[in-house]
Amino acid sequence: MHWPEAALAFERSGSTLVWPFGAFEQHGPQLPLLTDALFAERILDHVLEGLPEELPIWALPTQIIGLSPEHRGFPGTLSLSAELLIRLVKEVGKQLADQDVKRLVLFNAHGGQIGLLQTAARELAAETPSMAVLPCFLWSGVSGLKSLVPAAELANGLHAGLAETSLMLALEPSLVGEQRPLDGDHVSEKAAATPPEGWSLEGPAPLAWFTADLSRSGVVGDSRGADARLGSQLENALVAHWHRLFTSLMASSWPPRGDQRRI
């Protein structure tokens, strides 16, 4: 956009900007460092291409570097501090609110910063009552994943496993290396990282885990069965899910904003 176009766009009822968030971190020996950022950007592009052009919804440039301290020790990984990422969201968000943007969606594809972006969104929303802030995670709530990915891998393939390797094979196969590790075992009785009963790496009673404690390759999961066909099915499921959600959001005036009790 040129600035006069932006001025008119943001004034429109329901004007919505979507900010893709990824990370720049190791994804095993077979996936590129920018995996999460690429996923967020490509899926969002496909979703927005499928929406009516007249809808007042646009994408911001992708935030490639995120919060990735759990992957320290693997060369190439870069991480912002939690404080800096929260400050970034708030500073950009306040400027958007000042320009009359009505909704800001944080479209995140990195599992390691879900909670942080929820916190950033809450802090931003407290200071910008005229703009709604919606922190979303790419893989959350997507119907059909259980029929595509085995339950054990869906629960425990936390990083660079079957799903992510397959999706990259569908989106950008030239970036995928030949190795298909099975690593980061934390569910078999013999594995030192297997949690006691009731605990898990991610779940109702989770651990702030670090990849180096679990995996030599950087993979936490099983990438051996990854293929482009599964990746295309995952891509279709993700695009359909977010197309449905953005369609319903843009057809509504939700959420309510600016109640005097919180200003």
mmCIF file of C-alpha atoms in Angstrom:
data_model
loop_
_atom_site.group_PDB
_atom_site.id
_atom_site.type_symbol
_atom_site.label_atom_id
_atom_site.label_comp_id
_atom_site.label_asym_id
_atom_site.label_seq_id
_atom_site.Cartn_x
_atom_site.Cartn_y
_atom_site.Cartn_z
ATOM 1 C CA MET A 1 0.000 0.000 0.000
ATOM 2 C CA HIS A 2 0.869 3.650 -0.366
ATOM 3 C CA TRP A 3 0.151 5.709 2.747
ATOM 4 C CA PRO A 4 -3.092 7.262 1.434
ATOM 5 C CA GLU A 5 -4.383 3.751 0.740
ATOM 6 C CA ALA A 6 -3.442 2.696 4.261
ATOM 7 C CA ALA A 7 -5.245 5.692 5.725
ATOM 8 C CA LEU A 8 -8.469 4.794 3.924
ATOM 9 C CA ALA A 9 -8.089 1.081 4.655
ATOM 10 C CA PHE A 10 -7.653 1.460 8.402
ATOM 11 C CA GLU A 11 -10.677 3.743 8.672
ATOM 12 C CA ARG A 12 -12.956 1.008 7.335
ATOM 13 C CA SER A 13 -15.313 -0.765 9.703
ATOM 14 C CA GLY A 14 -13.737 -3.985 10.923
ATOM 15 C CA SER A 15 -10.276 -3.184 9.549
ATOM 16 C CA THR A 16 -8.082 -6.150 10.499
ATOM 17 C CA LEU A 17 -4.350 -6.711 10.242
ATOM 18 C CA VAL A 18 -2.785 -10.140 10.612
ATOM 19 C CA TRP A 19 0.806 -10.276 11.842
ATOM 20 C CA PRO A 20 2.556 -13.595 11.081
ATOM 21 C CA PHE A 21 5.022 -14.757 13.735
ATOM 22 C CA GLY A 22 7.638 -17.447 13.320
ATOM 23 C CA ALA A 23 11.062 -18.205 14.710
ATOM 24 C CA PHE A 24 14.639 -18.595 13.509
ATOM 25 C CA GLU A 25 15.713 -21.804 15.175
ATOM 26 C CA GLN A 26 17.058 -25.257 14.481
ATOM 27 C CA HIS A 27 14.547 -27.725 13.061
ATOM 28 C CA GLY A 28 16.649 -30.851 12.978
ATOM 29 C CA PRO A 29 19.134 -31.656 10.215
ATOM 30 C CA GLN A 30 16.394 -31.811 7.575
ATOM 31 C CA LEU A 31 14.422 -28.538 7.944
ATOM 32 C CA PRO A 32 15.548 -24.905 7.570
ATOM 33 C CA LEU A 33 15.979 -22.453 10.408
ATOM 34 C CA LEU A 34 13.065 -20.335 9.191
ATOM 35 C CA THR A 35 10.566 -23.224 9.189
ATOM 36 C CA ASP A 36 7.998 -21.654 11.523
ATOM 37 C CA ALA A 37 8.135 -18.263 9.809
ATOM 38 C CA LEU A 38 7.684 -19.877 6.400
ATOM 39 C CA PHE A 39 4.689 -21.873 7.631
ATOM 40 C CA ALA A 40 2.972 -18.803 9.115
ATOM 41 C CA GLU A 41 3.535 -16.708 5.992
ATOM 42 C CA ARG A 42 2.604 -19.325 3.393
ATOM 43 C CA ILE A 43 -0.547 -20.564 5.122
ATOM 44 C CA LEU A 44 -1.711 -16.997 5.764
ATOM 45 C CA ASP A 45 -1.056 -16.063 2.134
ATOM 46 C CA HIS A 46 -3.207 -18.971 0.939
ATOM 47 C CA VAL A 47 -5.970 -18.076 3.388
ATOM 48 C CA LEU A 48 -6.084 -14.413 2.406
ATOM 49 C CA GLU A 49 -6.001 -15.288 -1.302
ATOM 50 C CA GLY A 50 -9.194 -17.283 -0.750
ATOM 51 C CA LEU A 51 -11.091 -14.446 0.938
ATOM 52 C CA PRO A 52 -13.144 -11.878 -1.013
ATOM 53 C CA GLU A 53 -10.932 -8.987 -2.091
ATOM 54 C CA GLU A 54 -13.341 -6.422 -0.691
ATOM 55 C CA LEU A 55 -12.867 -7.547 2.905
ATOM 56 C CA PRO A 56 -10.804 -5.104 5.012
ATOM 57 C CA ILE A 57 -8.126 -7.601 6.042
ATOM 58 C CA TRP A 58 -4.407 -7.452 5.248
ATOM 59 C CA ALA A 59 -1.127 -9.027 6.356
ATOM 60 C CA LEU A 60 1.805 -7.318 8.011
ATOM 61 C CA PRO A 61 5.380 -8.418 7.222
ATOM 62 C CA THR A 62 6.371 -11.629 8.995
ATOM 63 C CA GLN A 63 8.254 -11.413 12.292
ATOM 64 C CA ILE A 64 10.926 -14.042 11.639
ATOM 65 C CA ILE A 65 12.965 -14.047 14.873
ATOM 66 C CA GLY A 66 11.022 -15.016 17.982
ATOM 67 C CA LEU A 67 11.505 -16.511 21.433
ATOM 68 C CA SER A 68 13.587 -19.693 21.057
ATOM 69 C CA PRO A 69 15.767 -20.241 24.150
ATOM 70 C CA GLU A 70 14.768 -23.917 24.261
ATOM 71 C CA HIS A 71 16.915 -24.525 21.169
ATOM 72 C CA ARG A 72 20.089 -22.888 22.454
ATOM 73 C CA GLY A 73 23.242 -24.841 21.701
ATOM 74 C CA PHE A 74 22.180 -25.644 18.124
ATOM 75 C CA PRO A 75 24.065 -23.359 15.692
ATOM 76 C CA GLY A 76 21.953 -20.956 13.676
ATOM 77 C CA THR A 77 19.292 -20.504 16.318
ATOM 78 C CA LEU A 78 18.567 -16.874 17.182
ATOM 79 C CA SER A 79 16.261 -15.722 19.958
ATOM 80 C CA LEU A 80 14.840 -12.483 21.243
ATOM 81 C CA SER A 81 14.266 -12.071 24.950
ATOM 82 C CA ALA A 82 10.732 -12.335 26.268
ATOM 83 C CA GLU A 83 10.864 -8.696 27.343
ATOM 84 C CA LEU A 84 11.942 -7.527 23.887
ATOM 85 C CA LEU A 85 9.278 -9.504 22.043
ATOM 86 C CA ILE A 86 6.541 -8.192 24.340
ATOM 87 C CA ARG A 87 7.860 -4.660 23.834
ATOM 88 C CA LEU A 88 7.890 -5.177 20.058
ATOM 89 C CA VAL A 89 4.257 -6.309 20.004
ATOM 90 C CA LYS A 90 3.176 -3.426 22.196
ATOM 91 C CA GLU A 91 5.075 -0.729 20.313
ATOM 92 C CA VAL A 92 3.868 -1.839 16.885
ATOM 93 C CA GLY A 93 0.365 -2.526 18.183
ATOM 94 C CA LYS A 94 -0.004 0.916 19.755
ATOM 95 C CA GLN A 95 0.951 2.560 16.475
ATOM 96 C CA LEU A 96 -1.645 0.498 14.627
ATOM 97 C CA ALA A 97 -4.315 1.400 17.170
ATOM 98 C CA ASP A 98 -3.397 5.080 16.798
ATOM 99 C CA GLN A 99 -3.974 4.688 13.057
ATOM 100 C CA ASP A 100 -7.488 3.340 13.688
ATOM 101 C CA VAL A 101 -6.907 -0.375 13.015
ATOM 102 C CA LYS A 102 -9.821 -2.220 14.632
ATOM 103 C CA ARG A 103 -8.341 -5.729 15.054
ATOM 104 C CA LEU A 104 -4.815 -7.140 15.240
ATOM 105 C CA VAL A 105 -4.379 -10.901 14.877
ATOM 106 C CA LEU A 106 -1.051 -12.382 16.016
ATOM 107 C CA PHE A 107 -0.755 -15.384 13.673
ATOM 108 C CA ASN A 108 1.908 -17.513 15.326
ATOM 109 C CA ALA A 109 3.461 -20.761 14.083
ATOM 110 C CA HIS A 110 6.067 -21.293 16.835
ATOM 111 C CA GLY A 111 4.874 -23.351 19.794
ATOM 112 C CA GLY A 112 7.564 -21.990 22.085
ATOM 113 C CA GLN A 113 6.023 -18.519 22.193
ATOM 114 C CA ILE A 114 2.300 -19.256 22.488
ATOM 115 C CA GLY A 115 2.092 -18.150 26.113
ATOM 116 C CA LEU A 116 4.341 -15.159 25.581
ATOM 117 C CA LEU A 117 2.250 -13.782 22.725
ATOM 118 C CA GLN A 118 -0.892 -14.292 24.792
ATOM 119 C CA THR A 119 0.707 -12.198 27.526
ATOM 120 C CA ALA A 120 1.834 -9.565 25.019
ATOM 121 C CA ALA A 121 -1.664 -9.458 23.536
ATOM 122 C CA ARG A 122 -3.228 -8.952 26.954
ATOM 123 C CA GLU A 123 -0.840 -6.129 27.824
ATOM 124 C CA LEU A 124 -1.381 -4.465 24.461
ATOM 125 C CA ALA A 125 -5.159 -4.783 24.700
ATOM 126 C CA ALA A 126 -5.098 -3.174 28.138
ATOM 127 C CA GLU A 127 -3.465 -0.088 26.614
ATOM 128 C CA THR A 128 -5.397 0.033 23.326
ATOM 129 C CA PRO A 129 -9.098 -0.349 24.138
ATOM 130 C CA SER A 130 -10.074 0.764 20.631
ATOM 131 C CA MET A 131 -8.310 -2.241 19.031
ATOM 132 C CA ALA A 132 -8.981 -5.918 19.686
ATOM 133 C CA VAL A 133 -5.939 -8.202 19.890
ATOM 134 C CA LEU A 134 -6.256 -11.891 19.029
ATOM 135 C CA PRO A 135 -3.260 -14.192 19.704
ATOM 136 C CA CYS A 136 -3.587 -17.370 17.595
ATOM 137 C CA PHE A 137 -1.491 -20.509 17.060
ATOM 138 C CA LEU A 138 -1.340 -22.033 13.575
ATOM 139 C CA TRP A 139 -1.884 -25.648 14.665
ATOM 140 C CA SER A 140 -4.437 -25.056 17.428
ATOM 141 C CA GLY A 141 -7.984 -26.354 17.021
ATOM 142 C CA VAL A 142 -7.483 -27.624 13.461
ATOM 143 C CA SER A 143 -10.008 -30.363 12.745
ATOM 144 C CA GLY A 144 -8.802 -33.448 10.931
ATOM 145 C CA LEU A 145 -5.291 -33.585 12.366
ATOM 146 C CA LYS A 146 -6.141 -36.706 14.379
ATOM 147 C CA SER A 147 -7.038 -38.563 11.199
ATOM 148 C CA LEU A 148 -3.801 -37.528 9.466
ATOM 149 C CA VAL A 149 -1.138 -37.855 12.167
ATOM 150 C CA PRO A 150 -0.823 -40.855 14.534
ATOM 151 C CA ALA A 151 -1.929 -40.052 18.074
ATOM 152 C CA ALA A 152 1.496 -40.703 19.592
ATOM 153 C CA GLU A 153 3.208 -38.390 17.128
ATOM 154 C CA LEU A 154 0.483 -35.766 17.451
ATOM 155 C CA ALA A 155 1.028 -35.721 21.223
ATOM 156 C CA ASN A 156 4.792 -36.210 21.361
ATOM 157 C CA GLY A 157 6.171 -35.137 17.972
ATOM 158 C CA LEU A 158 6.784 -31.659 19.270
ATOM 159 C CA HIS A 159 9.451 -30.388 16.906
ATOM 160 C CA ALA A 160 10.565 -31.162 13.336
ATOM 161 C CA GLY A 161 8.731 -34.474 13.380
ATOM 162 C CA LEU A 162 6.258 -36.059 11.004
ATOM 163 C CA ALA A 163 3.878 -33.112 10.607
ATOM 164 C CA GLU A 164 6.386 -30.304 10.146
ATOM 165 C CA THR A 165 8.638 -32.299 7.821
ATOM 166 C CA SER A 166 5.679 -33.345 5.684
ATOM 167 C CA LEU A 167 4.290 -29.809 5.507
ATOM 168 C CA MET A 168 7.640 -28.443 4.363
ATOM 169 C CA LEU A 169 7.855 -31.183 1.711
ATOM 170 C CA ALA A 170 4.545 -29.869 0.353
ATOM 171 C CA LEU A 171 5.328 -26.159 0.608
ATOM 172 C CA GLU A 172 9.033 -25.962 -0.232
ATOM 173 C CA PRO A 173 10.581 -29.387 -0.957
ATOM 174 C CA SER A 174 13.883 -27.900 -2.110
ATOM 175 C CA LEU A 175 14.545 -26.807 1.487
ATOM 176 C CA VAL A 176 14.177 -30.299 2.989
ATOM 177 C CA GLY A 177 17.298 -32.395 3.614
ATOM 178 C CA GLU A 178 17.529 -36.153 3.190
ATOM 179 C CA GLN A 179 17.730 -37.194 6.847
ATOM 180 C CA ARG A 180 14.568 -38.381 8.650
ATOM 181 C CA PRO A 181 15.470 -38.644 12.340
ATOM 182 C CA LEU A 182 13.589 -40.465 15.076
ATOM 183 C CA ASP A 183 14.826 -38.634 18.143
ATOM 184 C CA GLY A 184 13.873 -36.942 21.371
ATOM 185 C CA ASP A 185 12.273 -40.075 22.840
ATOM 186 C CA HIS A 186 10.547 -39.173 26.090
ATOM 187 C CA VAL A 187 7.759 -41.722 26.271
ATOM 188 C CA SER A 188 9.451 -45.132 26.460
ATOM 189 C CA GLU A 189 10.404 -46.516 29.865
ATOM 190 C CA LYS A 190 14.104 -46.654 28.954
ATOM 191 C CA ALA A 191 14.323 -42.964 28.029
ATOM 192 C CA ALA A 192 15.870 -40.777 30.707
ATOM 193 C CA ALA A 193 13.615 -37.895 29.675
ATOM 194 C CA THR A 194 10.381 -39.861 30.136
ATOM 195 C CA PRO A 195 8.330 -37.978 32.757
ATOM 196 C CA PRO A 196 6.687 -39.611 35.772
ATOM 197 C CA GLU A 197 3.006 -40.473 35.635
ATOM 198 C CA GLY A 198 0.760 -37.463 35.103
ATOM 199 C CA TRP A 199 3.554 -35.216 33.847
ATOM 200 C CA SER A 200 4.554 -34.436 30.266
ATOM 201 C CA LEU A 201 6.662 -32.105 28.159
ATOM 202 C CA GLU A 202 3.533 -30.283 27.019
ATOM 203 C CA GLY A 203 0.143 -30.941 28.544
ATOM 204 C CA PRO A 204 -1.817 -30.358 31.754
ATOM 205 C CA ALA A 205 1.339 -30.633 33.888
ATOM 206 C CA PRO A 206 4.183 -29.563 31.569
ATOM 207 C CA LEU A 207 7.919 -28.968 31.713
ATOM 208 C CA ALA A 208 9.920 -25.988 30.463
ATOM 209 C CA TRP A 209 11.969 -28.328 28.293
ATOM 210 C CA PHE A 210 15.148 -27.782 26.292
ATOM 211 C CA THR A 211 15.846 -29.682 23.094
ATOM 212 C CA ALA A 212 19.450 -30.449 24.088
ATOM 213 C CA ASP A 213 18.164 -32.455 27.069
ATOM 214 C CA LEU A 214 16.054 -34.645 24.797
ATOM 215 C CA SER A 215 17.649 -34.918 21.381
ATOM 216 C CA ARG A 216 21.014 -35.062 19.632
ATOM 217 C CA SER A 217 19.591 -34.204 16.204
ATOM 218 C CA GLY A 218 17.293 -31.382 17.282
ATOM 219 C CA VAL A 219 14.201 -33.394 16.378
ATOM 220 C CA VAL A 220 11.661 -34.230 19.055
ATOM 221 C CA GLY A 221 9.482 -36.783 17.303
ATOM 222 C CA ASP A 222 9.516 -39.196 14.393
ATOM 223 C CA SER A 223 10.033 -37.759 10.919
ATOM 224 C CA ARG A 224 10.579 -41.114 9.187
ATOM 225 C CA GLY A 225 7.171 -41.341 7.495
ATOM 226 C CA ALA A 226 7.105 -37.764 6.225
ATOM 227 C CA ASP A 227 6.000 -37.255 2.645
ATOM 228 C CA ALA A 228 4.597 -34.526 0.417
ATOM 229 C CA ARG A 229 1.180 -36.167 0.145
ATOM 230 C CA LEU A 230 0.650 -35.961 3.898
ATOM 231 C CA GLY A 231 2.035 -32.434 3.790
ATOM 232 C CA SER A 232 -0.553 -31.413 1.198
ATOM 233 C CA GLN A 233 -3.318 -32.866 3.359
ATOM 234 C CA LEU A 234 -2.021 -30.921 6.357
ATOM 235 C CA GLU A 235 -1.778 -27.765 4.273
ATOM 236 C CA ASN A 236 -5.371 -28.156 3.100
ATOM 237 C CA ALA A 237 -6.567 -28.732 6.666
ATOM 238 C CA LEU A 238 -4.749 -25.645 7.953
ATOM 239 C CA VAL A 239 -5.925 -23.399 5.130
ATOM 240 C CA ALA A 240 -9.534 -24.603 5.421
ATOM 241 C CA HIS A 241 -9.528 -24.076 9.190
ATOM 242 C CA TRP A 242 -8.188 -20.534 9.076
ATOM 243 C CA HIS A 243 -10.272 -19.606 6.041
ATOM 244 C CA ARG A 244 -13.349 -20.593 8.022
ATOM 245 C CA LEU A 245 -12.236 -18.645 11.098
ATOM 246 C CA PHE A 246 -11.294 -15.469 9.247
ATOM 247 C CA THR A 247 -14.504 -15.629 7.212
ATOM 248 C CA SER A 248 -16.603 -15.737 10.365
ATOM 249 C CA LEU A 249 -14.509 -13.045 12.063
ATOM 250 C CA MET A 250 -14.806 -10.648 9.142
ATOM 251 C CA ALA A 251 -18.565 -11.188 8.963
ATOM 252 C CA SER A 252 -18.910 -10.061 12.577
ATOM 253 C CA SER A 253 -18.331 -6.989 14.706
ATOM 254 C CA TRP A 254 -16.725 -9.161 17.414
ATOM 255 C CA PRO A 255 -15.124 -8.704 19.850
ATOM 256 C CA PRO A 256 -16.582 -5.815 21.880
ATOM 257 C CA ARG A 257 -14.005 -3.177 22.758
ATOM 258 C CA GLY A 258 -13.508 -0.233 25.022
ATOM 259 C CA ASP A 259 -15.948 -0.826 27.875
ATOM 260 C CA GLN A 260 -15.565 2.047 30.341
ATOM 261 C CA ARG A 261 -14.916 -0.378 33.190
ATOM 262 C CA ARG A 262 -11.477 -1.211 31.779
ATOM 263 C CA ILE A 263 -10.404 2.155 30.395
#
